[in-house]
Amino acid sequence: MLKRVLGALAGLVLAGCAQAEAQARPPVWTVRDGDSEMLIFGSVHVLRPGLDWRPEALDAALAKADDLWFELPIDPASEARVSHLAATMGRLPEGQSLTGLLSPQGGKRLEAAAERLGVSMAVLDGLEPWFAEVVLASAEFIRAGADANSGVEKSIAATAPASAERRAFETPEEQIAIFDSTPLPQQIASLEETLRELKSNPDAYDELVGHWLAGDLKALDEDVLDPLRKAAPGLYARLVTDRNERWITELKTRMDGSGSTVVVVGVGHLIGEAGLPARLRALGYSVEGP
């Protein structure tokens, strides 16, 4: 799930992005009707410092935006609330262990990943599968020198005009509940896939961020969405399609008003027929972009 987390909830850049992509920019979509304009940008939430990724169209839209939408509020209080909820809700009941839930091979991969990333196996073994994935992802990001302060949301939130009203699609409670209430077999399937990925493809992050910078939506679908659709379709529905369905209602309401809006969500929410741009096209709005 690390790649899927990268596209939907977290992200990472390693040092080896191809030189040919140094001036590439991720894609943007512009949605219009008679009196509204909305720019939609797909984010990677955690990035290595120094990456040049901001499209000119994004900065131009931010300069005139009446409102700016993120998945979650981008502020210290929300970060602290997410951390508290995860630490409280992401623990297995007394007497259960994560190793006991995994396949024998998955248990071995978990131990190997914990050793490589410097994560306490004793801590991991007491976590629900979804939270163990988050912990492993965070350790991988730290190992690679990436951090949330350099990610898309924090960069945009820090530089957007104060006059743009900050809005959010979800609360910390709602987002953590998406993970925590996922049926356990789906959580296990996703974690097993992540552990295989950690072992078999050490260049996964370079590849993903290169696709993001190049705007290669087909490759992003193959990297970000398709593995989760196959490994844990129920979790895919909860993380992607169900949330898109809720968010499109908010976007339609905003387009029914007037003014300029910027929307920044994980890039996995913008891909394919179930993505937000395609859904807005289907509703009859003018949508410029890939």
C-alpha positions as a Markdown table, in Angstrom:
| # | Residue | x | y | z |
|---|---|---|---|---|
| 1 | Met | 0.0 | 0.0 | 0.0 |
| 2 | Leu | 3.0 | 2.4 | 0.2 |
| 3 | Lys | 2.5 | 3.5 | -3.4 |
| 4 | Arg | -1.2 | 3.8 | -2.8 |
| 5 | Val | -0.6 | 5.8 | 0.3 |
| 6 | Leu | 1.8 | 7.9 | -1.8 |
| 7 | Gly | -0.9 | 8.8 | -4.2 |
| 8 | Ala | -3.8 | 9.2 | -1.8 |
| 9 | Leu | -2.5 | 10.0 | 1.6 |
| 10 | Ala | 1.3 | 10.3 | 1.7 |
| 11 | Gly | 4.3 | 10.6 | -0.6 |
| 12 | Leu | 8.0 | 10.4 | -1.1 |
| 13 | Val | 10.7 | 11.6 | -3.4 |
| 14 | Leu | 14.1 | 9.9 | -3.6 |
| 15 | Ala | 17.2 | 11.5 | -5.0 |
| 16 | Gly | 17.3 | 9.7 | -8.3 |
| 17 | Cys | 14.5 | 11.3 | -10.4 |
| 18 | Ala | 15.6 | 11.4 | -14.0 |
| 19 | Gln | 17.5 | 14.5 | -15.2 |
| 20 | Ala | 15.2 | 14.7 | -18.2 |
| 21 | Glu | 12.3 | 15.3 | -15.8 |
| 22 | Ala | 13.9 | 18.1 | -13.9 |
| 23 | Gln | 11.7 | 20.7 | -15.5 |
| 24 | Ala | 8.6 | 18.6 | -15.7 |
| 25 | Arg | 5.5 | 19.6 | -13.9 |
| 26 | Pro | 2.5 | 17.6 | -12.6 |
| 27 | Pro | -0.7 | 18.2 | -14.5 |
| 28 | Val | -3.5 | 20.5 | -13.5 |
| 29 | Trp | -7.2 | 20.5 | -14.5 |
| 30 | Thr | -9.3 | 23.7 | -14.8 |
| 31 | Val | -13.1 | 23.4 | -14.4 |
| 32 | Arg | -15.4 | 26.2 | -15.6 |
| 33 | Asp | -19.0 | 27.2 | -15.9 |
| 34 | Gly | -20.6 | 30.6 | -16.5 |
| 35 | Asp | -19.4 | 32.3 | -13.3 |
| 36 | Ser | -17.0 | 29.8 | -11.6 |
| 37 | Glu | -13.4 | 28.6 | -12.1 |
| 38 | Met | -11.8 | 25.7 | -10.2 |
| 39 | Leu | -8.2 | 24.5 | -10.6 |
| 40 | Ile | -7.6 | 20.9 | -9.4 |
| 41 | Phe | -4.1 | 19.7 | -8.5 |
| 42 | Gly | -3.0 | 16.2 | -7.5 |
| 43 | Ser | -0.6 | 16.2 | -4.6 |
| 44 | Val | 2.2 | 14.0 | -3.2 |
| 45 | His | 1.9 | 14.8 | 0.5 |
| 46 | Val | 5.5 | 14.2 | 1.6 |
| 47 | Leu | 8.4 | 15.3 | -0.6 |
| 48 | Arg | 12.2 | 15.5 | -0.4 |
| 49 | Pro | 13.2 | 19.2 | 0.1 |
| 50 | Gly | 14.3 | 21.1 | -3.0 |
| 51 | Leu | 12.2 | 19.4 | -5.7 |
| 52 | Asp | 11.0 | 21.9 | -8.3 |
| 53 | Trp | 7.4 | 20.8 | -8.9 |
| 54 | Arg | 5.0 | 23.8 | -8.8 |
| 55 | Pro | 3.2 | 24.5 | -12.1 |
| 56 | Glu | 2.7 | 28.1 | -13.1 |
| 57 | Ala | -1.0 | 27.6 | -13.6 |
| 58 | Leu | -1.3 | 26.5 | -9.9 |
| 59 | Asp | 0.4 | 29.7 | -8.7 |
| 60 | Ala | -1.7 | 31.9 | -10.9 |
| 61 | Ala | -4.9 | 30.2 | -9.7 |
| 62 | Leu | -3.8 | 30.6 | -6.0 |
| 63 | Ala | -3.1 | 34.3 | -6.5 |
| 64 | Lys | -6.8 | 34.9 | -7.3 |
| 65 | Ala | -8.5 | 32.1 | -5.3 |
| 66 | Asp | -11.4 | 32.8 | -3.1 |
| 67 | Asp | -11.1 | 29.5 | -1.4 |
| 68 | Leu | -8.6 | 26.7 | -1.1 |
| 69 | Trp | -9.6 | 23.0 | -0.4 |
| 70 | Phe | -7.5 | 20.2 | 1.1 |
| 71 | Glu | -8.4 | 16.7 | 2.2 |
| 72 | Leu | -7.7 | 17.7 | 5.8 |
| 73 | Pro | -7.2 | 21.0 | 7.5 |
| 74 | Ile | -3.5 | 21.9 | 7.2 |
| 75 | Asp | -2.6 | 23.1 | 10.7 |
| 76 | Pro | -0.8 | 21.9 | 13.8 |
| 77 | Ala | -4.0 | 21.1 | 15.7 |
| 78 | Ser | -5.3 | 18.8 | 13.0 |
| 79 | Glu | -1.9 | 17.1 | 12.7 |
| 80 | Ala | -1.8 | 16.5 | 16.4 |
| 81 | Arg | -5.4 | 15.1 | 16.3 |
| 82 | Val | -4.6 | 12.7 | 13.5 |
| 83 | Ser | -1.5 | 11.4 | 15.4 |
| 84 | His | -3.5 | 11.0 | 18.6 |
| 85 | Leu | -6.4 | 9.2 | 16.9 |
| 86 | Ala | -4.1 | 6.8 | 15.0 |
| 87 | Ala | -2.1 | 6.0 | 18.1 |
| 88 | Thr | -5.3 | 5.4 | 20.1 |
| 89 | Met | -7.4 | 3.5 | 17.5 |
| 90 | Gly | -4.6 | 1.7 | 15.7 |
| 91 | Arg | -3.7 | -0.9 | 18.3 |
| 92 | Leu | -4.7 | -4.5 | 18.3 |
| 93 | Pro | -6.8 | -5.9 | 21.2 |
| 94 | Glu | -4.9 | -7.4 | 24.1 |
| 95 | Gly | -3.7 | -10.9 | 23.3 |
| 96 | Gln | -3.5 | -10.4 | 19.5 |
| 97 | Ser | -0.4 | -9.8 | 17.5 |
| 98 | Leu | 0.2 | -8.5 | 14.0 |
| 99 | Thr | 2.5 | -11.4 | 13.2 |
| 100 | Gly | -0.3 | -13.8 | 14.1 |
| 101 | Leu | -2.6 | -12.2 | 11.5 |
| 102 | Leu | -0.1 | -12.3 | 8.7 |
| 103 | Ser | 1.0 | -15.3 | 6.5 |
| 104 | Pro | 4.2 | -17.0 | 7.6 |
| 105 | Gln | 6.0 | -15.3 | 4.8 |
| 106 | Gly | 4.4 | -12.0 | 5.6 |
| 107 | Gly | 5.6 | -12.3 | 9.2 |
| 108 | Lys | 9.2 | -12.8 | 8.0 |
| 109 | Arg | 8.9 | -9.8 | 5.6 |
| 110 | Leu | 7.6 | -7.7 | 8.5 |
| 111 | Glu | 10.6 | -8.6 | 10.6 |
| 112 | Ala | 13.0 | -7.8 | 7.8 |
| 113 | Ala | 11.3 | -4.5 | 7.1 |
| 114 | Ala | 11.4 | -3.5 | 10.7 |
| 115 | Glu | 15.1 | -4.3 | 10.9 |
| 116 | Arg | 15.9 | -2.4 | 7.7 |
| 117 | Leu | 14.0 | 0.7 | 8.7 |
| 118 | Gly | 14.9 | 0.7 | 12.3 |
| 119 | Val | 11.3 | 0.2 | 13.6 |
| 120 | Ser | 10.7 | -1.7 | 16.8 |
| 121 | Met | 9.3 | -5.1 | 16.0 |
| 122 | Ala | 7.7 | -5.1 | 19.5 |
| 123 | Val | 5.8 | -1.9 | 18.7 |
| 124 | Leu | 4.8 | -3.1 | 15.2 |
| 125 | Asp | 3.5 | -6.4 | 16.5 |
| 126 | Gly | 0.8 | -4.6 | 18.6 |
| 127 | Leu | -0.6 | -2.5 | 15.7 |
| 128 | Glu | -3.5 | -3.0 | 13.5 |
| 129 | Pro | -2.4 | -3.7 | 9.9 |
| 130 | Trp | -3.4 | -0.3 | 8.6 |
| 131 | Phe | -1.4 | 1.5 | 11.3 |
| 132 | Ala | 1.6 | -0.7 | 10.8 |
| 133 | Glu | 1.6 | 0.4 | 7.1 |
| 134 | Val | 1.5 | 4.0 | 8.1 |
| 135 | Val | 4.4 | 3.5 | 10.5 |
| 136 | Leu | 6.5 | 1.6 | 7.9 |
| 137 | Ala | 5.7 | 4.3 | 5.3 |
| 138 | Ser | 6.8 | 7.0 | 7.7 |
| 139 | Ala | 10.0 | 5.2 | 8.4 |
| 140 | Glu | 10.7 | 4.8 | 4.7 |
| 141 | Phe | 10.1 | 8.5 | 4.2 |
| 142 | Ile | 12.5 | 9.4 | 7.0 |
| 143 | Arg | 15.1 | 7.0 | 5.7 |
| 144 | Ala | 15.0 | 8.7 | 2.3 |
| 145 | Gly | 15.2 | 12.3 | 3.7 |
| 146 | Ala | 11.6 | 13.2 | 2.8 |
| 147 | Asp | 9.3 | 15.2 | 5.1 |
| 148 | Ala | 5.8 | 16.6 | 5.2 |
| 149 | Asn | 7.0 | 20.1 | 5.5 |
| 150 | Ser | 8.3 | 19.9 | 1.9 |
| 151 | Gly | 5.1 | 18.2 | 0.7 |
| 152 | Val | 2.6 | 19.8 | -1.6 |
| 153 | Glu | -0.1 | 20.7 | 1.0 |
| 154 | Lys | 2.2 | 22.4 | 3.4 |
| 155 | Ser | 4.0 | 24.3 | 0.7 |
| 156 | Ile | 0.8 | 25.5 | -0.8 |
| 157 | Ala | -0.8 | 26.4 | 2.6 |
| 158 | Ala | 2.3 | 28.4 | 3.5 |
| 159 | Thr | 2.4 | 30.4 | 0.3 |
| 160 | Ala | -1.2 | 30.9 | -0.7 |
| 161 | Pro | -2.7 | 34.3 | 0.0 |
| 162 | Ala | -4.2 | 34.7 | 3.4 |
| 163 | Ser | -7.4 | 36.0 | 1.7 |
| 164 | Ala | -8.1 | 32.5 | 0.3 |
| 165 | Glu | -10.5 | 30.7 | 2.7 |
| 166 | Arg | -9.1 | 27.4 | 3.8 |
| 167 | Arg | -11.6 | 24.5 | 3.5 |
| 168 | Ala | -11.3 | 20.7 | 4.0 |
| 169 | Phe | -13.3 | 17.7 | 2.7 |
| 170 | Glu | -12.7 | 15.6 | 5.9 |
| 171 | Thr | -12.0 | 15.9 | 9.6 |
| 172 | Pro | -9.2 | 14.0 | 11.3 |
| 173 | Glu | -11.9 | 11.7 | 12.8 |
| 174 | Glu | -13.4 | 10.9 | 9.5 |
| 175 | Gln | -10.1 | 10.2 | 7.8 |
| 176 | Ile | -8.8 | 7.9 | 10.5 |
| 177 | Ala | -12.2 | 6.1 | 10.6 |
| 178 | Ile | -11.8 | 5.2 | 6.9 |
| 179 | Phe | -8.8 | 3.1 | 7.8 |
| 180 | Asp | -9.8 | 1.9 | 11.2 |
| 181 | Ser | -13.2 | 0.6 | 10.2 |
| 182 | Thr | -11.9 | -1.2 | 7.1 |
| 183 | Pro | -12.5 | -5.0 | 7.5 |
| 184 | Leu | -9.5 | -6.8 | 8.9 |
| 185 | Pro | -9.0 | -9.1 | 5.9 |
| 186 | Gln | -8.7 | -6.1 | 3.6 |
| 187 | Gln | -6.2 | -4.4 | 5.9 |
| 188 | Ile | -4.1 | -7.6 | 6.0 |
| 189 | Ala | -4.2 | -8.0 | 2.2 |
| 190 | Ser | -2.9 | -4.5 | 1.8 |
| 191 | Leu | -0.1 | -4.9 | 4.3 |
| 192 | Glu | 1.0 | -8.1 | 2.7 |
| 193 | Glu | 1.2 | -6.3 | -0.6 |
| 194 | Thr | 3.2 | -3.5 | 1.0 |
| 195 | Leu | 5.7 | -5.9 | 2.5 |
| 196 | Arg | 6.2 | -7.6 | -0.8 |
| 197 | Glu | 6.7 | -4.2 | -2.4 |
| 198 | Leu | 9.2 | -3.1 | 0.2 |
| 199 | Lys | 11.3 | -6.2 | -0.5 |
| 200 | Ser | 11.0 | -6.4 | -4.3 |
| 201 | Asn | 11.1 | -2.9 | -5.6 |
| 202 | Pro | 13.4 | -0.5 | -3.8 |
| 203 | Asp | 13.1 | 2.1 | -6.6 |
| 204 | Ala | 9.3 | 2.3 | -6.4 |
| 205 | Tyr | 9.3 | 5.9 | -5.1 |
| 206 | Asp | 11.6 | 7.2 | -7.7 |
| 207 | Glu | 9.4 | 5.6 | -10.4 |
| 208 | Leu | 6.2 | 7.0 | -8.9 |
| 209 | Val | 7.4 | 10.6 | -8.4 |
| 210 | Gly | 8.9 | 10.5 | -11.9 |
| 211 | His | 5.5 | 9.6 | -13.3 |
| 212 | Trp | 3.9 | 12.3 | -11.2 |
| 213 | Leu | 6.3 | 15.0 | -12.4 |
| 214 | Ala | 5.8 | 13.8 | -16.0 |
| 215 | Gly | 2.0 | 13.8 | -15.7 |
| 216 | Asp | 1.9 | 10.1 | -16.9 |
| 217 | Leu | -1.6 | 9.2 | -15.7 |
| 218 | Lys | -1.5 | 5.7 | -17.2 |
| 219 | Ala | 1.6 | 4.9 | -15.3 |
| 220 | Leu | 0.2 | 6.5 | -12.1 |
| 221 | Asp | -2.9 | 4.3 | -12.5 |
| 222 | Glu | -0.7 | 1.2 | -12.8 |
| 223 | Asp | 1.5 | 2.2 | -9.9 |
| 224 | Val | -1.0 | 3.9 | -7.5 |
| 225 | Leu | -4.4 | 2.4 | -8.0 |
| 226 | Asp | -4.3 | -0.9 | -9.8 |
| 227 | Pro | -2.3 | -2.8 | -7.1 |
| 228 | Leu | -4.7 | -1.8 | -4.4 |
| 229 | Arg | -7.7 | -2.6 | -6.6 |
| 230 | Lys | -6.4 | -6.1 | -7.0 |
| 231 | Ala | -5.0 | -6.7 | -3.5 |
| 232 | Ala | -7.7 | -5.1 | -1.4 |
| 233 | Pro | -10.7 | -4.0 | -3.5 |
| 234 | Gly | -12.8 | -3.1 | -0.4 |
| 235 | Leu | -10.0 | -0.8 | 0.9 |
| 236 | Tyr | -9.7 | 0.7 | -2.6 |
| 237 | Ala | -13.3 | 1.6 | -2.6 |
| 238 | Arg | -13.1 | 3.2 | 0.9 |
| 239 | Leu | -9.9 | 5.1 | 0.1 |
| 240 | Val | -10.7 | 6.2 | -3.4 |
| 241 | Thr | -14.1 | 5.8 | -5.0 |
| 242 | Asp | -16.3 | 6.3 | -1.9 |
| 243 | Arg | -14.4 | 9.5 | -1.0 |
| 244 | Asn | -14.5 | 10.8 | -4.6 |
| 245 | Glu | -18.3 | 10.3 | -4.5 |
| 246 | Arg | -18.6 | 12.4 | -1.4 |
| 247 | Trp | -16.2 | 15.1 | -2.6 |
| 248 | Ile | -17.8 | 15.5 | -5.9 |
| 249 | Thr | -21.0 | 16.6 | -4.1 |
| 250 | Glu | -19.0 | 19.4 | -2.4 |
| 251 | Leu | -17.3 | 20.4 | -5.7 |
| 252 | Lys | -20.7 | 20.6 | -7.5 |
| 253 | Thr | -22.1 | 22.8 | -4.7 |
| 254 | Arg | -19.0 | 25.1 | -5.0 |
| 255 | Met | -19.4 | 25.3 | -8.8 |
| 256 | Asp | -23.1 | 26.1 | -8.4 |
| 257 | Gly | -21.8 | 29.3 | -6.7 |
| 258 | Ser | -19.4 | 31.8 | -8.2 |
| 259 | Gly | -15.7 | 32.8 | -7.9 |
| 260 | Ser | -12.3 | 31.1 | -8.1 |
| 261 | Thr | -11.3 | 27.9 | -6.2 |
| 262 | Val | -8.2 | 25.7 | -5.9 |
| 263 | Val | -8.6 | 22.1 | -4.9 |
| 264 | Val | -5.5 | 20.0 | -3.8 |
| 265 | Val | -6.0 | 16.3 | -3.1 |
| 266 | Gly | -3.9 | 13.2 | -3.5 |
| 267 | Val | -3.2 | 12.5 | -7.1 |
| 268 | Gly | -4.8 | 9.1 | -6.9 |
| 269 | His | -8.2 | 10.8 | -6.7 |
| 270 | Leu | -7.8 | 12.4 | -10.1 |
| 271 | Ile | -7.1 | 9.4 | -12.3 |
| 272 | Gly | -9.4 | 7.6 | -14.6 |
| 273 | Glu | -13.1 | 7.5 | -15.0 |
| 274 | Ala | -13.7 | 7.4 | -11.3 |
| 275 | Gly | -11.4 | 10.4 | -10.8 |
| 276 | Leu | -12.7 | 13.9 | -9.9 |
| 277 | Pro | -12.0 | 15.5 | -13.3 |
| 278 | Ala | -13.8 | 12.8 | -15.2 |
| 279 | Arg | -16.7 | 13.0 | -12.9 |
| 280 | Leu | -17.0 | 16.7 | -13.4 |
| 281 | Arg | -16.8 | 16.3 | -17.1 |
| 282 | Ala | -19.7 | 13.8 | -16.9 |
| 283 | Leu | -21.7 | 16.4 | -15.0 |
| 284 | Gly | -21.4 | 18.7 | -18.0 |
| 285 | Tyr | -18.7 | 21.2 | -16.8 |
| 286 | Ser | -16.0 | 22.4 | -19.1 |
| 287 | Val | -12.8 | 20.6 | -17.9 |
| 288 | Glu | -9.4 | 21.5 | -19.4 |
| 289 | Gly | -6.6 | 19.0 | -18.7 |
| 290 | Pro | -5.4 | 15.5 | -19.4 |
